[in-house]
Amino acid sequence: MTDTLPNLRHEAAGCTRCELYRAATQTVFGEGPVPAQLALVGEQPGDHEDRSGHPFVGPSGELLDRALEAAGIDRTQVYITNAVKHFKWTPRGKRRIHQTPNQTEIQACRPWLDAELEAAAPRLVGLLGAVAAKAVLGQDFRVTRSRGQVVTASAGVWSGPAVATVHPSSILRTTDAAAREQGFKAFVADLEVMAGLLP
Ligand code: URA
């Protein structure tokens, strides 16, 4: 595996390390400045990202943009990627419904995440949702228990400071308006913890 991001992106475009490439439109690789102060890791591309080839450009990305702005973080300064780089979905009528990736798929994708975090060399990694948090901090990590806390990842993909929070899609799925607003504020508060660790 070569180690510059353009090379990594090129190699990942042909990735067949697990079966997800078969149903996905394309590999959605990470994007952002290198080196980056902050790297954000999500779960996997969604429908919009699969079609466009860019991470966090659909509804979750729009919510993430609003929250980053509220937390005073400039998205153009953030390297944004996903733990899994192909969209995993199942058909329901004409719609493509998100499926959570399994451990085999997450592990198969791990060398890409390892390599891009090494290349992006962030000061801090922000983990969006349980899949990303467990991929980087281990299976025992619980977002509900430890969100918004600065933890030090010591094994595997990333060995440095990390802060986990919820996935923006969990806020979008909240039907009660007041609870959704509260969820958004809590999400911004976690991003503010990240912002506080940046220069
Ligand atoms: N959800 C993610 O986790 N990543 C994306 O890129 C889009 C939606």
PDB file of N, CA and C and ligand atoms in Angstrom, residues 28-29 41-50 54-61 64 75 80-84 98 128-129 131-132 167-169, ligand 1:
ATOM      1  N   VAL A  28     -15.802   5.576  -1.740  1.00  0.00           N
ATOM      2  CA  VAL A  28     -15.832   6.978  -1.299  1.00  0.00           C
ATOM      3  C   VAL A  28     -14.679   7.151  -0.315  1.00  0.00           C
ATOM      4  N   PHE A  29     -13.628   7.776  -0.784  1.00  0.00           N
ATOM      5  CA  PHE A  29     -12.429   7.924   0.041  1.00  0.00           C
ATOM      6  C   PHE A  29     -12.515   9.223   0.825  1.00  0.00           C
ATOM      7  N   VAL A  41     -14.161  10.816  11.478  1.00  0.00           N
ATOM      8  CA  VAL A  41     -14.417   9.500  10.880  1.00  0.00           C
ATOM      9  C   VAL A  41     -15.888   9.146  11.083  1.00  0.00           C
ATOM     10  N   GLY A  42     -16.591   8.916   9.993  1.00  0.00           N
ATOM     11  CA  GLY A  42     -17.982   8.479  10.056  1.00  0.00           C
ATOM     12  C   GLY A  42     -18.073   6.974   9.873  1.00  0.00           C
ATOM     13  N   GLU A  43     -19.271   6.501   9.555  1.00  0.00           N
ATOM     14  CA  GLU A  43     -19.477   5.051   9.434  1.00  0.00           C
ATOM     15  C   GLU A  43     -19.166   4.554   8.027  1.00  0.00           C
ATOM     16  N   GLN A  44     -19.954   4.994   7.088  1.00  0.00           N
ATOM     17  CA  GLN A  44     -19.814   4.550   5.707  1.00  0.00           C
ATOM     18  C   GLN A  44     -20.579   5.548   4.832  1.00  0.00           C
ATOM     19  N   PRO A  45     -20.272   5.635   3.542  1.00  0.00           N
ATOM     20  CA  PRO A  45     -21.023   6.546   2.687  1.00  0.00           C
ATOM     21  C   PRO A  45     -22.500   6.153   2.662  1.00  0.00           C
ATOM     22  N   GLY A  46     -23.347   7.144   2.505  1.00  0.00           N
ATOM     23  CA  GLY A  46     -24.768   6.885   2.317  1.00  0.00           C
ATOM     24  C   GLY A  46     -25.104   6.958   0.834  1.00  0.00           C
ATOM     25  N   ASP A  47     -26.388   7.004   0.558  1.00  0.00           N
ATOM     26  CA  ASP A  47     -26.867   7.001  -0.828  1.00  0.00           C
ATOM     27  C   ASP A  47     -26.263   8.162  -1.648  1.00  0.00           C
ATOM     28  N   HIS A  48     -26.320   9.384  -1.095  1.00  0.00           N
ATOM     29  CA  HIS A  48     -25.794  10.555  -1.821  1.00  0.00           C
ATOM     30  C   HIS A  48     -24.291  10.441  -2.037  1.00  0.00           C
ATOM     31  N   GLU A  49     -23.605   9.988  -0.994  1.00  0.00           N
ATOM     32  CA  GLU A  49     -22.153   9.896  -1.069  1.00  0.00           C
ATOM     33  C   GLU A  49     -21.734   8.830  -2.084  1.00  0.00           C
ATOM     34  N   ASP A  50     -22.484   7.731  -2.102  1.00  0.00           N
ATOM     35  CA  ASP A  50     -22.199   6.646  -3.052  1.00  0.00           C
ATOM     36  C   ASP A  50     -22.324   7.140  -4.492  1.00  0.00           C
ATOM     37  N   HIS A  54     -18.233  11.548  -2.765  1.00  0.00           N
ATOM     38  CA  HIS A  54     -17.654  12.414  -1.726  1.00  0.00           C
ATOM     39  C   HIS A  54     -18.297  12.122  -0.369  1.00  0.00           C
ATOM     40  N   PRO A  55     -17.490  12.158   0.719  1.00  0.00           N
ATOM     41  CA  PRO A  55     -18.045  11.835   2.037  1.00  0.00           C
ATOM     42  C   PRO A  55     -18.910  12.967   2.599  1.00  0.00           C
ATOM     43  N   PHE A  56     -19.945  12.594   3.309  1.00  0.00           N
ATOM     44  CA  PHE A  56     -20.799  13.537   4.046  1.00  0.00           C
ATOM     45  C   PHE A  56     -21.296  14.706   3.191  1.00  0.00           C
ATOM     46  N   VAL A  57     -21.937  14.382   2.093  1.00  0.00           N
ATOM     47  CA  VAL A  57     -22.538  15.418   1.249  1.00  0.00           C
ATOM     48  C   VAL A  57     -24.073  15.346   1.247  1.00  0.00           C
ATOM     49  N   GLY A  58     -24.632  14.289   1.866  1.00  0.00           N
ATOM     50  CA  GLY A  58     -26.090  14.138   1.911  1.00  0.00           C
ATOM     51  C   GLY A  58     -26.665  14.797   3.164  1.00  0.00           C
ATOM     52  N   PRO A  59     -27.849  14.369   3.605  1.00  0.00           N
ATOM     53  CA  PRO A  59     -28.497  14.980   4.775  1.00  0.00           C
ATOM     54  C   PRO A  59     -27.629  14.946   6.037  1.00  0.00           C
ATOM     55  N   SER A  60     -26.931  13.832   6.285  1.00  0.00           N
ATOM     56  CA  SER A  60     -26.048  13.781   7.468  1.00  0.00           C
ATOM     57  C   SER A  60     -24.927  14.803   7.336  1.00  0.00           C
ATOM     58  N   GLY A  61     -24.430  14.968   6.123  1.00  0.00           N
ATOM     59  CA  GLY A  61     -23.362  15.937   5.882  1.00  0.00           C
ATOM     60  C   GLY A  61     -23.842  17.367   6.086  1.00  0.00           C
ATOM     61  N   LEU A  64     -24.036  17.864   9.712  1.00  0.00           N
ATOM     62  CA  LEU A  64     -22.661  17.986  10.210  1.00  0.00           C
ATOM     63  C   LEU A  64     -22.103  19.378   9.918  1.00  0.00           C
ATOM     64  N   ARG A  75     -15.054  23.433   8.141  1.00  0.00           N
ATOM     65  CA  ARG A  75     -15.022  22.105   7.518  1.00  0.00           C
ATOM     66  C   ARG A  75     -13.888  21.973   6.503  1.00  0.00           C
ATOM     67  N   ILE A  80     -12.104  14.492   6.320  1.00  0.00           N
ATOM     68  CA  ILE A  80     -13.332  13.738   6.633  1.00  0.00           C
ATOM     69  C   ILE A  80     -13.335  12.414   5.876  1.00  0.00           C
ATOM     70  N   THR A  81     -13.552  11.356   6.638  1.00  0.00           N
ATOM     71  CA  THR A  81     -13.553  10.039   6.010  1.00  0.00           C
ATOM     72  C   THR A  81     -14.556   9.122   6.721  1.00  0.00           C
ATOM     73  N   ASN A  82     -14.548   7.871   6.351  1.00  0.00           N
ATOM     74  CA  ASN A  82     -15.446   6.880   6.941  1.00  0.00           C
ATOM     75  C   ASN A  82     -14.679   5.610   7.286  1.00  0.00           C
ATOM     76  N   ALA A  83     -15.195   4.868   8.278  1.00  0.00           N
ATOM     77  CA  ALA A  83     -14.563   3.596   8.658  1.00  0.00           C
ATOM     78  C   ALA A  83     -14.665   2.588   7.515  1.00  0.00           C
ATOM     79  N   VAL A  84     -15.765   2.654   6.782  1.00  0.00           N
ATOM     80  CA  VAL A  84     -16.005   1.741   5.649  1.00  0.00           C
ATOM     81  C   VAL A  84     -16.242   2.601   4.407  1.00  0.00           C
ATOM     82  N   HIS A  98     -29.819   1.852   3.978  1.00  0.00           N
ATOM     83  CA  HIS A  98     -28.543   1.677   4.678  1.00  0.00           C
ATOM     84  C   HIS A  98     -28.537   0.401   5.517  1.00  0.00           C
ATOM     85  N   LEU A 128     -17.555   9.762  14.688  1.00  0.00           N
ATOM     86  CA  LEU A 128     -18.987  10.030  14.559  1.00  0.00           C
ATOM     87  C   LEU A 128     -19.762   8.712  14.584  1.00  0.00           C
ATOM     88  N   GLY A 129     -20.282   8.361  15.749  1.00  0.00           N
ATOM     89  CA  GLY A 129     -21.114   7.170  15.866  1.00  0.00           C
ATOM     90  C   GLY A 129     -20.348   5.941  16.325  1.00  0.00           C
ATOM     91  N   VAL A 131     -19.982   2.865  15.119  1.00  0.00           N
ATOM     92  CA  VAL A 131     -19.149   2.056  14.211  1.00  0.00           C
ATOM     93  C   VAL A 131     -17.742   2.640  14.138  1.00  0.00           C
ATOM     94  N   ALA A 132     -17.651   3.960  13.940  1.00  0.00           N
ATOM     95  CA  ALA A 132     -16.337   4.607  13.873  1.00  0.00           C
ATOM     96  C   ALA A 132     -15.615   4.513  15.209  1.00  0.00           C
ATOM     97  N   HIS A 167     -23.538   9.764  15.756  1.00  0.00           N
ATOM     98  CA  HIS A 167     -23.563   9.972  14.306  1.00  0.00           C
ATOM     99  C   HIS A 167     -24.670  10.990  13.989  1.00  0.00           C
ATOM    100  N   PRO A 168     -24.389  11.940  13.084  1.00  0.00           N
ATOM    101  CA  PRO A 168     -25.435  12.930  12.776  1.00  0.00           C
ATOM    102  C   PRO A 168     -26.762  12.310  12.330  1.00  0.00           C
ATOM    103  N   SER A 169     -26.726  11.127  11.725  1.00  0.00           N
ATOM    104  CA  SER A 169     -27.982  10.514  11.268  1.00  0.00           C
ATOM    105  C   SER A 169     -28.891  10.173  12.443  1.00  0.00           C
TER     106      SER A 169
HETATM  107  N1  URA B   1     -22.873   8.798   6.918  1.00  0.00           N
HETATM  108  C1  URA B   1     -21.562   8.517   7.132  1.00  0.00           C
HETATM  109  O1  URA B   1     -21.192   7.901   8.132  1.00  0.00           O
HETATM  110  N2  URA B   1     -20.698   8.925   6.236  1.00  0.00           N
HETATM  111  C2  URA B   1     -21.019   9.611   5.148  1.00  0.00           C
HETATM  112  O2  URA B   1     -20.128   9.948   4.374  1.00  0.00           O
HETATM  113  C3  URA B   1     -22.382   9.911   4.954  1.00  0.00           C
HETATM  114  C4  URA B   1     -23.295   9.484   5.853  1.00  0.00           C
END
